[in-house]
Coordinates of C-alpha atoms and ligand atoms in Angstrom, one line a residue:
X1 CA 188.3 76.4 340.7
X2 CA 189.0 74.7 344.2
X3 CA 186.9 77.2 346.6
X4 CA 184.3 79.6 345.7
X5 CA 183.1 82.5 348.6
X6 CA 179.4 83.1 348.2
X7 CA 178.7 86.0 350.7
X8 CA 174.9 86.4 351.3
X9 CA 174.5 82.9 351.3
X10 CA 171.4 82.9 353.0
X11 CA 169.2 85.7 351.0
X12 CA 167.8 85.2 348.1
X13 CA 170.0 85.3 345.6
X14 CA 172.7 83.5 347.7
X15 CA 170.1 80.1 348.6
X16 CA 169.5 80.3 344.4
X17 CA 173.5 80.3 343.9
X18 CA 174.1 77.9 346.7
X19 CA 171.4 75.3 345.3
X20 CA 172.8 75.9 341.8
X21 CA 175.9 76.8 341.2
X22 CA 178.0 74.2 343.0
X23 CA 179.7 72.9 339.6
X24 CA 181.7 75.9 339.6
X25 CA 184.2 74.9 342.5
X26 CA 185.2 71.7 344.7
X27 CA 184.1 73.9 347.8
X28 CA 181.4 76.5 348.4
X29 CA 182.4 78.5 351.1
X30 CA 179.0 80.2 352.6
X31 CA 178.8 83.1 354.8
X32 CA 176.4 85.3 356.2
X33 CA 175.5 87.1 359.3
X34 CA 171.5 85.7 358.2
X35 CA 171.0 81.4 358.9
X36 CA 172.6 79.1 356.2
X37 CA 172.1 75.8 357.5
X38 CA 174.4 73.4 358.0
X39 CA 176.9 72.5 355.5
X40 CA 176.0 69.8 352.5
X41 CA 179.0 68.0 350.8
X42 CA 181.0 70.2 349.2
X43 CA 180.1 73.3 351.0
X44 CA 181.9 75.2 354.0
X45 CA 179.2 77.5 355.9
X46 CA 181.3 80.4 358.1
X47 CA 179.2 83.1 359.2
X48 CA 180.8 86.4 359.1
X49 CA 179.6 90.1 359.6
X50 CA 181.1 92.1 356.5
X51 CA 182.0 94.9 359.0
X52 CA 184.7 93.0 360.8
X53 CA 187.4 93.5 358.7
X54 CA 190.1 90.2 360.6
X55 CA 187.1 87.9 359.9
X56 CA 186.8 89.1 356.4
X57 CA 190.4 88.3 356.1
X58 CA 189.9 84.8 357.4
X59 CA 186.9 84.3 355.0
X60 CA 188.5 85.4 351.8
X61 CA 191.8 83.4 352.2
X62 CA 191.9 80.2 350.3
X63 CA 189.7 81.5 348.0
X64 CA 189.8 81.1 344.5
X65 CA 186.4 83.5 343.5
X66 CA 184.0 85.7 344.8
X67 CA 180.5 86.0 344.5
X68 CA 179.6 88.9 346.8
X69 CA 175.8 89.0 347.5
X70 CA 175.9 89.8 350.9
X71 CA 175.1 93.1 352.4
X72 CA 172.2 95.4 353.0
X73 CA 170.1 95.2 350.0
X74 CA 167.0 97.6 350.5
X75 CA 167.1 101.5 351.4
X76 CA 167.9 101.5 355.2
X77 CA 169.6 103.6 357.5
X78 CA 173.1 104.9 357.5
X79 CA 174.9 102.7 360.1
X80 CA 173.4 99.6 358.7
X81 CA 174.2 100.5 355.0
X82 CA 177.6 101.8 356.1
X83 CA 179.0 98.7 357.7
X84 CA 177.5 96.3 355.6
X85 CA 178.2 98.2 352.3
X86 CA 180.9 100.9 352.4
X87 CA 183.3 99.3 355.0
X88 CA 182.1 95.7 353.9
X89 CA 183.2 96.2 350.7
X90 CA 186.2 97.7 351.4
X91 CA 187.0 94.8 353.9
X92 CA 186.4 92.2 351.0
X93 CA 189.1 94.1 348.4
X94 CA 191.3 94.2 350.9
X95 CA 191.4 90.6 351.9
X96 CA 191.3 90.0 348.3
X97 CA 194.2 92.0 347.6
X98 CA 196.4 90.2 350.9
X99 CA 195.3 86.7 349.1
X100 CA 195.8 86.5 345.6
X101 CA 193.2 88.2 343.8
X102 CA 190.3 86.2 343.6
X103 CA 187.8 87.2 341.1
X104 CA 184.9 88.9 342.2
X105 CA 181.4 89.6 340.9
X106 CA 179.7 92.8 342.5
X107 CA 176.0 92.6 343.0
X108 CA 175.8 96.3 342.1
X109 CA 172.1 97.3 341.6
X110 CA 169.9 99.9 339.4
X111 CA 169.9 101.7 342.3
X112 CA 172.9 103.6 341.1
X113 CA 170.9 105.2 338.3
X114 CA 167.4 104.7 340.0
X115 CA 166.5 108.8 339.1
X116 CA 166.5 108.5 335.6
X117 CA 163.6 108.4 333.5
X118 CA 162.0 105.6 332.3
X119 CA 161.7 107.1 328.7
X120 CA 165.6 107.2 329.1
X121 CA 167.3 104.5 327.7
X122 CA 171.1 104.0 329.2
X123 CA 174.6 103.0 328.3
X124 CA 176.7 102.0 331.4
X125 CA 178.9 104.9 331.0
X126 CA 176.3 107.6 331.6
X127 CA 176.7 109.5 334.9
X128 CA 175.5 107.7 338.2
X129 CA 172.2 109.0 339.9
X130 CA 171.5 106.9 343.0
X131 CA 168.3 107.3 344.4
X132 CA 168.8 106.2 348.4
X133 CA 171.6 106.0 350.4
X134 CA 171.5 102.5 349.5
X135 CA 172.0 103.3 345.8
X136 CA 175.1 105.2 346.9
X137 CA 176.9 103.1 348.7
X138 CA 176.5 100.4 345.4
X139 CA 178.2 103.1 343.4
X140 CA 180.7 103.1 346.3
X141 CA 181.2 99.7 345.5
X142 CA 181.7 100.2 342.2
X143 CA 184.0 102.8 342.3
X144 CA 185.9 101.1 345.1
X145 CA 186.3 97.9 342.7
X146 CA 187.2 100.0 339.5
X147 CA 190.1 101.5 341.7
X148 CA 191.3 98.0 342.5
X149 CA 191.5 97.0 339.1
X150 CA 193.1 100.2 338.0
X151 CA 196.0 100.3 340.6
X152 CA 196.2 96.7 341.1
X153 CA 194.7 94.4 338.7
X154 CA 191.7 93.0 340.7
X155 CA 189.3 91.7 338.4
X156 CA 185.7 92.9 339.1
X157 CA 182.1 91.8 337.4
X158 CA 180.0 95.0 338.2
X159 CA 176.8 93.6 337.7
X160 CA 174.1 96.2 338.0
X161 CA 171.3 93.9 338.8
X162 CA 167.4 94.8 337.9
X163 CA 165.2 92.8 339.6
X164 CA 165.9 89.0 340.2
X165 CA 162.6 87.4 341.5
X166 CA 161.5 84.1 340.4
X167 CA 158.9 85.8 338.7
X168 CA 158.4 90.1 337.6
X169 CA 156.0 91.3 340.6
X170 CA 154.6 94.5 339.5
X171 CA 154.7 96.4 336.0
X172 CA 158.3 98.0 336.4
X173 CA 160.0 95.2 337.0
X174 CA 158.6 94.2 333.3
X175 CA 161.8 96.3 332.1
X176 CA 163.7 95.3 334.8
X177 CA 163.8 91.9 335.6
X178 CA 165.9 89.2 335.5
X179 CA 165.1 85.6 335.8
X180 CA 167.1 83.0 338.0
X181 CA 168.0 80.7 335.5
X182 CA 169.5 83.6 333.8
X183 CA 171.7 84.8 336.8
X184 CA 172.5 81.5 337.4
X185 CA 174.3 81.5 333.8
X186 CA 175.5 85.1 334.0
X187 CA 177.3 84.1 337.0
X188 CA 178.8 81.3 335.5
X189 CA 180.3 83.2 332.4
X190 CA 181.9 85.5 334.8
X191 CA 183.8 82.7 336.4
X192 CA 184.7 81.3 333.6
X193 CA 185.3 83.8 331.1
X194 CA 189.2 83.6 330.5
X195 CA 190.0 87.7 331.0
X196 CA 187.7 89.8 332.7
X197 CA 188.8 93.2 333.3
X198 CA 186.5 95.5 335.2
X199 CA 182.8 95.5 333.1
X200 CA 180.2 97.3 334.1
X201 CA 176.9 94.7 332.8
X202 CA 173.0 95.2 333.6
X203 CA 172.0 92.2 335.2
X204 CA 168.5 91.8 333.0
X205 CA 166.5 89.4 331.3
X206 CA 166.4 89.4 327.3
X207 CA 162.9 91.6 327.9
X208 CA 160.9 93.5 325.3
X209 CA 160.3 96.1 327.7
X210 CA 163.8 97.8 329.0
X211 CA 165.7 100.9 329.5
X212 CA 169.3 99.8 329.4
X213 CA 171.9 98.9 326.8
X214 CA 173.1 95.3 327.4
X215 CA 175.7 95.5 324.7
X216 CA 178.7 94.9 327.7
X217 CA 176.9 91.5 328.0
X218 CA 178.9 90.3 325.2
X219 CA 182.4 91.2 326.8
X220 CA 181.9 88.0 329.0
X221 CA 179.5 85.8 326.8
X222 CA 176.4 85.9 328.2
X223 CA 173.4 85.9 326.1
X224 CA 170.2 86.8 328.9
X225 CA 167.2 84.0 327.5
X226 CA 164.1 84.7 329.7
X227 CA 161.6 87.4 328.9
X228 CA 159.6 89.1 331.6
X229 CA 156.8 89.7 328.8
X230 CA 156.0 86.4 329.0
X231 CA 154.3 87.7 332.5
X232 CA 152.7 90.7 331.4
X233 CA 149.0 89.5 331.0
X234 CA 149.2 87.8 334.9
X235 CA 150.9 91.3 335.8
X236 CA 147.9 93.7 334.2
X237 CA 145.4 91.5 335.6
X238 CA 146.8 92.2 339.1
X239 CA 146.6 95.7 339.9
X240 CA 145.5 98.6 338.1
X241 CA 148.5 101.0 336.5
X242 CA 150.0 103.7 338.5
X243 CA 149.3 106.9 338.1
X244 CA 152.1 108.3 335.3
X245 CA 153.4 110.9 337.5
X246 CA 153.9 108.1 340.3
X247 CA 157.5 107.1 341.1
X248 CA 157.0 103.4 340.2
X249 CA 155.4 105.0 336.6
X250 CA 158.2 107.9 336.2
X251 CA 161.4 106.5 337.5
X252 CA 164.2 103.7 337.0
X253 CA 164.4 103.1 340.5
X254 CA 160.5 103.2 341.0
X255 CA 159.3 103.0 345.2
X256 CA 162.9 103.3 346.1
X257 CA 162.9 107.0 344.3
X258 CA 160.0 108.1 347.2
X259 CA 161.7 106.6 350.2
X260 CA 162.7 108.9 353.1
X261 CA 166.6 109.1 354.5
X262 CA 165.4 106.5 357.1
X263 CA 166.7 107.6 360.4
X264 CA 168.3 105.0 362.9
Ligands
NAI301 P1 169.1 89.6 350.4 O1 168.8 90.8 351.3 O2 168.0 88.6 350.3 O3 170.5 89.0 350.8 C1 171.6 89.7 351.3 C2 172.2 89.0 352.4 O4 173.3 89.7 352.9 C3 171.3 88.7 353.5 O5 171.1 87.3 353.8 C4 171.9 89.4 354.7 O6 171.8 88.7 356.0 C5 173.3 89.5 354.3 N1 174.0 90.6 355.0 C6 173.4 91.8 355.3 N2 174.3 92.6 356.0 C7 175.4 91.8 356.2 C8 176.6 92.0 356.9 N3 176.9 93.1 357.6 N4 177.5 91.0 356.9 C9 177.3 89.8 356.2 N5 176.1 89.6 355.5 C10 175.2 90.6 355.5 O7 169.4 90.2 348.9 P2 169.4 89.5 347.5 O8 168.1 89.8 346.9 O9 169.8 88.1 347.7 O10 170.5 90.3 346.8 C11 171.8 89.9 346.8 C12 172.7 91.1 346.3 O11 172.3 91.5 345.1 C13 172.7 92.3 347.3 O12 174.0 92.8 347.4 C14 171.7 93.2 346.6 O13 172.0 94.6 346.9 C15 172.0 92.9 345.1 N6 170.9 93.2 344.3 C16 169.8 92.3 344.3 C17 168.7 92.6 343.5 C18 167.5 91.6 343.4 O14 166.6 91.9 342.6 N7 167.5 90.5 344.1 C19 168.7 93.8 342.6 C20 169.9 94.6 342.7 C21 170.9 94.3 343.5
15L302 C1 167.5 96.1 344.5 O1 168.6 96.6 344.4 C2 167.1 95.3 345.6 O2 168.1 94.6 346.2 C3 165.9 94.3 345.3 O3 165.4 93.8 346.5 C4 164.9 95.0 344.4 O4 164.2 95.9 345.1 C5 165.5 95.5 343.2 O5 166.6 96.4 343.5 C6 164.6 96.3 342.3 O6 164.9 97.5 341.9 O7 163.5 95.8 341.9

């Protein structure tokens, strides 16, 4: 494609996408309201707050893809989550929709299903139970991207990511991780997938450990490699287990389960 939007460019997953995925487009256009640097060959940095919905306009036209990343990605309050996630996203359909469609890939998160059981294992059709505000506004998101394919044809990755870390930090994310180098390749068989429709895809890692059905994986090709068992030894060794009635022992979503409704 000529031009590919990474939003978030400057977190952690956008600096992995930026340093990685420039084969999929002439032009990386950047953006974030966070430092990017300046721009390499190839690359187009525009800062942009989602919220602002004429900027988001500017930023999205003359775009052939989307890889939204950007937004507020941690349980925080209202306002912050709001702009950034609710009328950020709605910003970024709309511009799609005034310029052509571009394809986009939704970070989405576990935090959409973050109080269900870890003894639970899911299929992405069971009902959504957020566990933050945070978690909420991702199934906003979704919801907001399915209706944009339903009335209008906007195709849509919904990729409900686990934990993507260079490495699985703590005995949770032993089900839910997912390893750069396999974001790096799921991202690229979303682009490049011929039809994509609207799939709703756990962004994990091909790991023994896991509570989620990855069959929708095969819809767009992507076959996860990495396995967070690999880490487990280096991960018992590090800290003693939590207790089993602890959130990080009893839920999906773990510590996010146990957070307050932070006040601004
Ligand atoms: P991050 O927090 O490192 O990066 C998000 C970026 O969005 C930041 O650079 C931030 O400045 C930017 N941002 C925040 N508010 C903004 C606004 N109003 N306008 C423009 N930019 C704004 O997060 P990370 O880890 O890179 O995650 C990327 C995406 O993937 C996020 O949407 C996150 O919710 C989602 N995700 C990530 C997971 C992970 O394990 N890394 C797990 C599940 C979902
Ligand atoms: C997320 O949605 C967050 O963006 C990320 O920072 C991690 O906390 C991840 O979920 C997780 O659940 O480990």
């Amino acid at each position: 494609m000529k031009r590919l939007l990474i939003t978030g460019a400057g977190g952690n997953l956008g600096r992995i996408a930026r340093a990685r995925l420039g084969h999929l487009a002439e032009i990386l256009r950047l953006s974030d309201i966070a430092g990017m640097g300046p721009a390499g060959p190839g690359e187009e940095v525009i800062p942009c707050d989602l919220g602002d919905r004429a900027a988001v306009a500017d930023l999205v036209a003359g775009c052939d893809g989307i890889l939204h990343l950007g937004g507020v990605s941690v349980e925080r309050p209202w306002d912050e989550i709001q702009n950034a996630n609710i009328t950020g996203v709605y910003n970024l359909y709309e511009a799609a929709r005034a310029h052509g469609m571009p394809r986009i890939f939704f970070a989405s998160s576990n935090h959409t299903i973050g109080f269900y059981e870890q003894d639970q294992v899911l299929d992405v059709t069971d009902p959504m139970r957020p566990d933050g505000l945070y978690g909420v506004s991702k199934c906003f998101g979704e919801g907001l991207a399915r209706l944009y394919h339903d009335k209008f044809g906007q195709e849509s990755a919904l990729i409900r990511i686990g934990s993507c870390f260079e490495k699985p930090r703590d005995r949770r994310m032993l089900a839910t991780w997912m390893s750069p180098d396999d974001f790096v390749r799921l991202v690229e068989c979303v682009f490049r997938v011929p039809m994509l429709g609207c799939p709703v895809i756990w962004g994990v890692s091909d790991n023994d450990e896991g509570w989620w059905n990855t069959e929708t994986a095969r819809l767009i090709g992507w076959r996860p490699q990495d396995n967070a068992e690999d880490f487990r030894a280096e991960i018992e060794a590090a800290a003693p287990r939590p207790a089993p009635d602890a959130p990080e022992s009893r839920f999906q979503g773990g510590k996010f389960c146990a957070e307050p409704i932070h006040q601004g």
